[in-house]
Each structure stands twice: as structure tokens, then as C-alpha cells.
Short mmCIF file of C-alpha atoms in Angstrom, two decimals:
data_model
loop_
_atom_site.label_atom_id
_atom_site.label_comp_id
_atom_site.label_asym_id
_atom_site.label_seq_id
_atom_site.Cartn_x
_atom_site.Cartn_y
_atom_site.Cartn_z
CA UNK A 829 45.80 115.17 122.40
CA UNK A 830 46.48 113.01 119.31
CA UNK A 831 44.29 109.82 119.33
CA UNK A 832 46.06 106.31 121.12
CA UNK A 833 45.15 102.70 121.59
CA UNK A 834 44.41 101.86 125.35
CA UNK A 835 44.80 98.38 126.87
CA UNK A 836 44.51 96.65 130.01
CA UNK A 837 46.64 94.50 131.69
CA UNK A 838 46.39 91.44 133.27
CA UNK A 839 48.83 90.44 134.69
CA UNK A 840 52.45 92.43 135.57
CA UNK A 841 54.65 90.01 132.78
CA UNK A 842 51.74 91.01 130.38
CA UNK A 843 52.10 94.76 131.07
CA UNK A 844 56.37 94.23 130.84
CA UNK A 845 55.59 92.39 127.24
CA UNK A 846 53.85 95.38 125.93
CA UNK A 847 56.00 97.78 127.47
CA UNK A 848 58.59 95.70 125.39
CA UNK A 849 56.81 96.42 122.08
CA UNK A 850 56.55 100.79 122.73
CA UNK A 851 53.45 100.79 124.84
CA UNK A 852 53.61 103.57 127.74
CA UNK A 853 52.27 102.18 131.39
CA UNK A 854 49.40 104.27 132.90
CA UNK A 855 48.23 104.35 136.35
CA UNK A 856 47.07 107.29 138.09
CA UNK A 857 47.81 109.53 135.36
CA UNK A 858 48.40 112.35 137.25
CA UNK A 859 51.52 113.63 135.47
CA UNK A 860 51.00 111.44 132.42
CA UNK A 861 47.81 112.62 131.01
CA UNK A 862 49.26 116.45 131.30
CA UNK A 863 51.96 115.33 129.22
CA UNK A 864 49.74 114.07 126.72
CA UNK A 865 47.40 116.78 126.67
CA UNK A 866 50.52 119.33 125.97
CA UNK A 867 51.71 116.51 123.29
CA UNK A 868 55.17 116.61 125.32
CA UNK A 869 54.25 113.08 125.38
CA UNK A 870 52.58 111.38 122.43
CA UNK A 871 52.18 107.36 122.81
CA UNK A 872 50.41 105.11 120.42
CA UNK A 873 49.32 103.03 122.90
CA UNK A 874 48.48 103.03 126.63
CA UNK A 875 48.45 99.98 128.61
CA UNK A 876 46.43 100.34 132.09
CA UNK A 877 47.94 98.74 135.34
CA UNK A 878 45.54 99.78 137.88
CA UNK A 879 43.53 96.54 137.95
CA UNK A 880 46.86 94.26 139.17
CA UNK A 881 47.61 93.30 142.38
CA UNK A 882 49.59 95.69 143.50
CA UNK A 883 47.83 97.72 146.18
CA UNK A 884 49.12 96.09 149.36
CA UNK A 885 51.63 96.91 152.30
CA UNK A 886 52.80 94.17 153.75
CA UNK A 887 55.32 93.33 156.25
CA UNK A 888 58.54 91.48 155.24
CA UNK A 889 60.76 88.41 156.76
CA UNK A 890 63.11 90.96 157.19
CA UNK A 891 61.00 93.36 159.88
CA UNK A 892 61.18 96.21 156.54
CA UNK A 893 57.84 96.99 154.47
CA UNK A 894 57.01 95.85 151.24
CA UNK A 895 54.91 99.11 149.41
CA UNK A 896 52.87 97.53 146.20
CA UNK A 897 53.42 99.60 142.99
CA UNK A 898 49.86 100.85 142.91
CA UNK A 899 49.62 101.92 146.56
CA UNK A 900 48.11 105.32 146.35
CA UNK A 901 49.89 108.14 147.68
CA UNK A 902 47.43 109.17 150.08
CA UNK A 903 46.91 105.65 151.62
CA UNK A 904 50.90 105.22 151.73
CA UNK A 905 50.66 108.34 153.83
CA UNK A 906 47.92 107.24 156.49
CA UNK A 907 49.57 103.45 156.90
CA UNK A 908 50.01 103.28 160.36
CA UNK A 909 53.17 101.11 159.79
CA UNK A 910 54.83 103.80 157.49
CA UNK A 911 53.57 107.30 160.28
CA UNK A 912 55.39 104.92 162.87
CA UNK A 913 58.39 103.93 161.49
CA UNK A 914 58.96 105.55 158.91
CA UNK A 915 57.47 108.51 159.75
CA UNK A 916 59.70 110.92 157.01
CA UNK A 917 58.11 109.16 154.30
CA UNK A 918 54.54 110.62 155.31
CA UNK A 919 55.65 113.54 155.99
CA UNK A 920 57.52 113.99 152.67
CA UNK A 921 53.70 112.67 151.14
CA UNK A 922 51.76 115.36 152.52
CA UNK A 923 54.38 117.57 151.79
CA UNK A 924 53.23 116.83 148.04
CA UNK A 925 50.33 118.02 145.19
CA UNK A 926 47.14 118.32 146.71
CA UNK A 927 44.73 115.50 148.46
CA UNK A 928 43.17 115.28 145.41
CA UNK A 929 46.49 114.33 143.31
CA UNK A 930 47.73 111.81 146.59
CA UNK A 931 44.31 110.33 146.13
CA UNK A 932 44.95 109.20 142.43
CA UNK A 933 48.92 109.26 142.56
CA UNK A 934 50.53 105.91 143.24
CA UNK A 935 54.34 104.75 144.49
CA UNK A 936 55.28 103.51 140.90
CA UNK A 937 54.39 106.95 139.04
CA UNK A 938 55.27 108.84 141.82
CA UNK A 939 58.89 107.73 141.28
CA UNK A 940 58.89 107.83 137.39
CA UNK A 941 57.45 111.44 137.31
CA UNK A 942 58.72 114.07 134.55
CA UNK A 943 60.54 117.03 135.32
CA UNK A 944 58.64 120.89 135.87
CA UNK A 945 60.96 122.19 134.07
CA UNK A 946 59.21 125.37 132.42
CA UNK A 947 61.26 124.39 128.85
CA UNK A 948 60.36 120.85 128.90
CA UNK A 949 56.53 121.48 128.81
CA UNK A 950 56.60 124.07 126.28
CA UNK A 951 56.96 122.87 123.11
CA UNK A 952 58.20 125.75 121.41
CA UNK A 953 61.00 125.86 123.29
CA UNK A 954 64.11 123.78 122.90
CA UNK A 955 64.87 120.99 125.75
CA UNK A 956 67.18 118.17 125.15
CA UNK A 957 65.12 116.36 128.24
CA UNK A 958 61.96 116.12 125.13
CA UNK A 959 63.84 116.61 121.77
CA UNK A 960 67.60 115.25 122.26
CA UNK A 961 69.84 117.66 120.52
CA UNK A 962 67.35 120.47 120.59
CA UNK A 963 69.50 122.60 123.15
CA UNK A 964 68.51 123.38 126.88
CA UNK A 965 67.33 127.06 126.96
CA UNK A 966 66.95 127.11 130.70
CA UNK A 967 70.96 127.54 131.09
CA UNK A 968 70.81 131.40 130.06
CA UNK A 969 66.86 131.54 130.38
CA UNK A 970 64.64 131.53 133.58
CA UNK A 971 66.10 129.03 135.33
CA UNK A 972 65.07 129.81 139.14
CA UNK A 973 63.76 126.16 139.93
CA UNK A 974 66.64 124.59 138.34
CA UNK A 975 69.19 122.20 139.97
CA UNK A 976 72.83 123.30 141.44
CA UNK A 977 74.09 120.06 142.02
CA UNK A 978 75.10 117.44 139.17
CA UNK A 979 74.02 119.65 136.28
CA UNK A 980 75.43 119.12 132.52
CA UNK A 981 75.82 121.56 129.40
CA UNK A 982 72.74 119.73 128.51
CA UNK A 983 70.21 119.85 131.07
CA UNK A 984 69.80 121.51 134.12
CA UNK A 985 66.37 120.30 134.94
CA UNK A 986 65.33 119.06 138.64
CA UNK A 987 63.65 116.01 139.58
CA UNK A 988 60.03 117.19 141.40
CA UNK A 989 59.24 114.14 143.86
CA UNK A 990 58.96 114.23 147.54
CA UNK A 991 58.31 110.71 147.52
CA UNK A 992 61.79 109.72 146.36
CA UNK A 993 63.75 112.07 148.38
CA UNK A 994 62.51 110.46 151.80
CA UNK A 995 62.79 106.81 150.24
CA UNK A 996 66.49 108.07 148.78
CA UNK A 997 67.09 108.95 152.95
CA UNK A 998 65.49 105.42 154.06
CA UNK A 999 67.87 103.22 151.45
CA UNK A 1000 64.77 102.27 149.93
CA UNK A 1001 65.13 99.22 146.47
CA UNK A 1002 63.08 99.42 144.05
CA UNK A 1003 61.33 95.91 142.44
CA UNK A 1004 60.88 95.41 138.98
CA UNK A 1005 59.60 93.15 136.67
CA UNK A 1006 61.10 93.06 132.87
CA UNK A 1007 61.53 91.07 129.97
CA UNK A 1008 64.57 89.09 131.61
CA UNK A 1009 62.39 88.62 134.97
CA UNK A 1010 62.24 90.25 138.50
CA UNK A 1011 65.04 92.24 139.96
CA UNK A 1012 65.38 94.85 142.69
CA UNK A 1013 67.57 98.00 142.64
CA UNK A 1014 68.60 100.70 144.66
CA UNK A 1015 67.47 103.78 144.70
CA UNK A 1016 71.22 105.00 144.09
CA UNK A 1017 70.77 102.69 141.19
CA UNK A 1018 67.44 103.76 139.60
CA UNK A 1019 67.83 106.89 138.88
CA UNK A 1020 70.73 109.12 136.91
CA UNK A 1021 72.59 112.42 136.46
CA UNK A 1022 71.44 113.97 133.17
CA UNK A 1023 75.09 113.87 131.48
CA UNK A 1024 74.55 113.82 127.66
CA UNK A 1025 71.31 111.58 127.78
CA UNK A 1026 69.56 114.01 129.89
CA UNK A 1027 66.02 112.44 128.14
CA UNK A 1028 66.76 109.20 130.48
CA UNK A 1029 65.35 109.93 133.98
CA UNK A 1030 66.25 106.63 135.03
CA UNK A 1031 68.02 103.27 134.45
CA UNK A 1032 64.91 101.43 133.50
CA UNK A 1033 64.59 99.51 130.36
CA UNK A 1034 61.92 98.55 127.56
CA UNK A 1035 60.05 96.79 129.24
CA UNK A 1036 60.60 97.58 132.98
CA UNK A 1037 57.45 97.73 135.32
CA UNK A 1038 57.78 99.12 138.93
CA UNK A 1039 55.98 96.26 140.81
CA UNK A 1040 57.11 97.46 144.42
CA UNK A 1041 59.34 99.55 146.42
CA UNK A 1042 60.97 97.66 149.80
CA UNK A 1043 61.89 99.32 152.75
CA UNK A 1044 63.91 98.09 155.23
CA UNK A 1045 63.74 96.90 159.13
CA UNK A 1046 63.13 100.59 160.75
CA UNK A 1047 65.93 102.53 162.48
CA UNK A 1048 66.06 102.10 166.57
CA UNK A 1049 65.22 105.79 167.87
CA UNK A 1050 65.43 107.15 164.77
CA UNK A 1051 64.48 111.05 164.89
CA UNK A 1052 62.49 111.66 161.55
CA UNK A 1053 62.28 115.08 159.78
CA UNK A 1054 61.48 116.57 156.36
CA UNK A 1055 61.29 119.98 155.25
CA UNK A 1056 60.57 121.66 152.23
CA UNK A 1057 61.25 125.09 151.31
CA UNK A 1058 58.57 126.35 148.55
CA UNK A 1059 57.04 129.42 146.96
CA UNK A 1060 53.98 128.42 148.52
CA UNK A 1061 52.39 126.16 151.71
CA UNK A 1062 50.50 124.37 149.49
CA UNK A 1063 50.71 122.29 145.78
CA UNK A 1064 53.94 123.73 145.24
CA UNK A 1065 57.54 121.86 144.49
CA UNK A 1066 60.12 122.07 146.57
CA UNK A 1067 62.78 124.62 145.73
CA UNK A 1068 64.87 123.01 148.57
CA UNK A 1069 63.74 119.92 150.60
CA UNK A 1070 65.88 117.82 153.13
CA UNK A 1071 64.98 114.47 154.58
CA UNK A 1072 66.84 113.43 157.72
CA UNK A 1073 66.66 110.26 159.40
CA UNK A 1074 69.22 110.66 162.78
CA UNK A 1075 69.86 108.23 165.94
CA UNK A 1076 71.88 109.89 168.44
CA UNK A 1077 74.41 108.67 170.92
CA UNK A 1078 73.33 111.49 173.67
CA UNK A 1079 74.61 114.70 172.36
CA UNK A 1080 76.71 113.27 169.33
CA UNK A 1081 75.17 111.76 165.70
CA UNK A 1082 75.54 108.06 165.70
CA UNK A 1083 73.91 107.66 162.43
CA UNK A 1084 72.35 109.74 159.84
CA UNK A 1085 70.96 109.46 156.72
CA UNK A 1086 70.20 112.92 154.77
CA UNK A 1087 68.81 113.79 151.10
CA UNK A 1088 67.91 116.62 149.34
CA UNK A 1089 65.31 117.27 146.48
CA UNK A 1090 65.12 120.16 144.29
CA UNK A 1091 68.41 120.67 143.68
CA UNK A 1092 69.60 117.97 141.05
CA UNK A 1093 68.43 115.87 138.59
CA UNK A 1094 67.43 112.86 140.90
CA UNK A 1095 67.01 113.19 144.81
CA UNK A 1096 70.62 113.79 146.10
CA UNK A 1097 72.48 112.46 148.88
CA UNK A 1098 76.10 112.80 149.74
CA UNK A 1099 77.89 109.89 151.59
CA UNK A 1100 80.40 112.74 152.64
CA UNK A 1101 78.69 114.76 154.45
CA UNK A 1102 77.30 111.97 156.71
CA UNK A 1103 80.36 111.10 157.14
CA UNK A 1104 81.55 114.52 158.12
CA UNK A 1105 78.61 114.84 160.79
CA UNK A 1106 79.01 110.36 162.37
CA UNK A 1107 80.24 111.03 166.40
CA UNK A 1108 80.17 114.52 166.24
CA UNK A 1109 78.36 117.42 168.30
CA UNK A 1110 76.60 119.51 166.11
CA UNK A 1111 78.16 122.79 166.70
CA UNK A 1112 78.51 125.54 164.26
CA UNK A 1113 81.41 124.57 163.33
CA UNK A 1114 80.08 120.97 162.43
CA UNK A 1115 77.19 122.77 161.04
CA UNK A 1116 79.30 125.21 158.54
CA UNK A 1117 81.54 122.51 157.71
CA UNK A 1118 78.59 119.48 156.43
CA UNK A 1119 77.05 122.82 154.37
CA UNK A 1120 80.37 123.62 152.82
CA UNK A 1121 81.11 119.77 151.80
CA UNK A 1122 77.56 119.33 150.57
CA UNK A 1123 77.49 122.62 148.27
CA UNK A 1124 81.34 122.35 147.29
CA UNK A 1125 80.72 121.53 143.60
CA UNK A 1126 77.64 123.93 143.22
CA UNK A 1127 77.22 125.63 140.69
CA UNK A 1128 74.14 128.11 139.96
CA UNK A 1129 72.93 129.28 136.94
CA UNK A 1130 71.62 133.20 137.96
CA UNK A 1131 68.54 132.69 138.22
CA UNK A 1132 68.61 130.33 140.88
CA UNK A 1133 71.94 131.71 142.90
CA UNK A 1134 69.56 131.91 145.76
CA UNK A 1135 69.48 127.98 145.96
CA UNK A 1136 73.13 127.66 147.31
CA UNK A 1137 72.38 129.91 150.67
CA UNK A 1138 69.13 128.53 150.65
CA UNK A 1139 69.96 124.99 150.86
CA UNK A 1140 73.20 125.65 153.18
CA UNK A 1141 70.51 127.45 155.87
CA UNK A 1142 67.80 124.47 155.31
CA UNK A 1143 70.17 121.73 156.17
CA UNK A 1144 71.61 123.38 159.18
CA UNK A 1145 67.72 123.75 160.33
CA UNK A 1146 66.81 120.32 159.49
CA UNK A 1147 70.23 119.24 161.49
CA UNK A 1148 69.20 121.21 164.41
CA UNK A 1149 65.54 120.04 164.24
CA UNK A 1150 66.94 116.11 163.69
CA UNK A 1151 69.54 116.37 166.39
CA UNK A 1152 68.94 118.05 168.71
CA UNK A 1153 65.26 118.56 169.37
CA UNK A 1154 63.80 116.29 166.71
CA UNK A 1155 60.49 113.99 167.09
CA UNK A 1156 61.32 110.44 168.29
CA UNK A 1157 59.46 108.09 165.88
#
């Protein structure tokens, strides 16, 4: 690890001002100190957050939730408020690292962590995601993690949060503080489709601190599911998850929300394909055609070729699960 200055911050505009002038923000560390440690990541300076306000949930005017930056993964997970109403976002928290990781991890760095991508922590290797221009080697390499959906020539990487799949599913808006002030986004708006700037995980700028995420007034009946499809039960990333977040009009789909994480390079969700599956039974018919309309532009990569019947027979499951015999929350 190649030797860095480390301050403290005191307040959030404080942090934003020396974000402004290069310095990389530090919380839990959980993903940031492996990225130093394999000098994928080499700041000059570190600026700690962990000591500002930020560790609250807190009900809004609104009847949504207000999650502070710094909210620890594992303590996000056991809110009563969140396992009640928003019970996919727990799930989709347990669902990830280890209790050890949730225990450290927080909702800001949780949203702003790096890819897994095999290429991008090896050094040796080329990866435009850490050396723009270098090449991608996972296209013809070993690429059976990699995304299917919204891939470029240049990177093919997947994002690895469970986190920001169920918040993607729950319209979740991200606050922000920056040298310009507060604003909120979207999380359609935060992050971005590698293109030709695959080294840009997201639309934040110099500057930017994640203060908050916001979640809105809860869904009436809402059936809540999230499943994830991995090598392993445990401390593994998701080769194929699905959130779902349903309310059903007796036998047909009033309202759903779905999205899907390891399979691009931000957590994906298709406006389409809810609105394929609004009033309808779910037969197989239904069920064929919201798989078809999801995984029409798919493209795999050899490697991963298993992804496309993999994620066609997880979203019928999680559609069965959320519609039919799914947990009221």
C-alpha cells in the first residue's frame, strides 16, 4: 500500500471541499481499503466521514424513510421500520458479504462500491474500468460473472451490490451534498451504463458526498421478495438477483416494481416489462413473454451464456413467488 495523508471531517461541506481538491472519502472501508492494498486504488489523501451525523433513520413528512449515509448495513437490516415496510431491502442486506462486512459496511459505500470484476483487481491485466484505454480482457477472457445487459466494446463488468438493486425496485433518491450545495437524485439518475467512460460508475462529481438515501411512503399490500442466485449460500455475489415489489388486484398485477443485479453495469430495471405484466394473470404465457422482453437485447459473452436462461427462470420464480404466493409485508 503506498503511504497517504488521512483526515477527518467535520462537518459534510468540509468533507465535499476536500473531496473537491482529490481527496478520496472513507467510511467503512470495506471495499476501499482492498483496493488500496492491491494499489487498484492509490489516493494521496483519505478524508474520514464516520464521525458526522449521519447514522440516523428517521421518518419523513412524506410517510417514506430517510436512511443517513453512515447507517451501517447491518443496523439498516434489523430497523424495524425498513423489515416492515420495506421488507426487500433487508432481505437484499442479508443477502450480502458476511455479518462481519454488514457490521462495518454503510448505505453511502454500499452504493459507491467497485466492480469484482476478476480484470479490474489484477493489475497486470488490462481493464479500461482502472486504466482508460488499457483494453477490457474479460470480453474474450473468463468472463462468467460478467453482465448481459447494457454492455460496451469497453467494459463488460457488473455492478456487485444487493443494496442498490432493492433500493433501484423501491424508487429510492439519493441525497448529496457538493460544491454547488444539496441535491437529491434518482437512483435511475446516479448511476450509468459503462459506454466509452466505463471508469465512471456513477454520475457523481468532485466533490459529491452521499449524505442520505430517501425512501418513499411504503406500498399498500405490497408482496416483497428478493432472490439471489449465487455460487454459494453464503459471501458470494449474485450471478442473478431479482427484487420484486407487487400489489395485486386478486389474481391480476396491479403494480410492480422489478430489478435485477448481476447482470449489467448498474442494477437494472426495465419499465417494459412492468408494463407487459400491469392487469394481467400471470400465466405462462405472461410469464414467457416479460422473460423474452427483459432479455431481448442480451447479449453473452461465452463464458457467461448461462446468465440468459438463468435470469429468464429466476424472474419467472420470483414472479410466481411475488404474485401469487408471496409474503404480505
Amino acid at each position: 500500500m503506498k503511504p497517504f495523508d488521512y483526515d477527518r471531517a467535520k462537518d459534510a461541506t468540509s468533507a465535499s471541499a476536500a473531496a473537491a481538491k482529490g481527496a478520496t472519502i472513507i467510511a467503512g472501508g470495506t471495499n476501499l481499503l482492498d483496493l488500496m492494498k492491491l494499489e487498484v486504488m492509490a489516493p494521496d489523501r483519505l478524508i474520514d466521514i464516520t464521525r458526522l451525523p449521519l447514522k440516523e433513520i428517521t421518518r419523513t413528512s412524506d410517510g417514506g424513510v430517510r436512511i443517513g449515509a453512515l447507517v451501517s448495513n447491518s443496523d439498516l437490516a434489523a430497523d424495524p421500520t425498513i423489515r416492515t415496510n420495506y421488507a426487500v431491502l433487508s432481505r437484499a442486506l442479508l443477502a450480502g458479504a458476511s455479518g462481519q462486512l454488514r457490521n462495518k459496511a454503510t448505505t453511502g459505500g454500499n452504493l459507491c462500491q467497485r466492480t469484482r470484476c476478476y480484470y479490474f483487481y489484477d493489475t497486470d491485466m488490462p481493464c479500461n474500468k482502472r486504466a482508460p484505454g488499457s483494453g477490457c480482457h474479460a470480453l474474450e477472457g473468463f468472463n462468467r460473472i460478467h453482465a448481459i445487459l447494457g454492455t460496451s466494446e469497453a467494459c463488460i463488468a457488473t455492478h456487485p451490490s444487493d443494496m442498490a438493486v432493492a433500493l433501484r425496485a423501491l424508487d429510492a433518491k439519493i441525497e448529496i451534498e457538493g460544491s454547488g450545495g444539496s441535491r437529491t437524485i434518482g437512483m435511475e439518475g446516479f448511476y450509468r451504463l459503462p459506454g466509452d467512460r466505463p471508469e465512471l460508475d456513477n454520475t457523481l462529481q468532485s466533490g459529491d458526498v452521499i449524505t442520505a438515501v430517501m425512501l418513499p411512503a411504503p406500498v399498500t399490500d405490497a408482496r416483497h421478495v428478493y432472490r439471489k442466485v449465487r455460487d454459494r449460500a453464503s459471501y458470494a455475489f449474485a450471478l442473478v438477483s431479482v427484487a420484486a415489489v407487487a400489489q395485486m388486484d386478486g389474481d391480476k398485477i396491479k403494480e410492480i416494481a422489478l430489478a435485477f443485479g448481476g447482470l449489467a453495469h448498474m442494477p437494472w430495471r426495465d419499465g417494459a416489462v412492468e408494463d407487459l405484466l400491469r392487469g394481467e394473470r400471470l400465466t405462462p404465457a405472461v410469464l414467457d413473454a416479460a422473460a423474452d422482453k427483459l432479455l431481448a437485447d442480451a447479449k453473452s459473452f461465452g463464458g457467461n451464456d448461462f446468465k440468459i436462461p438463468l435470469a429468464r427462470r429466476t424472474l419467472k420464480a420470483v414472479l410466481r413467488e411475488a404474485c401469487t404466493t408471496g409474503e404480505r409485508t
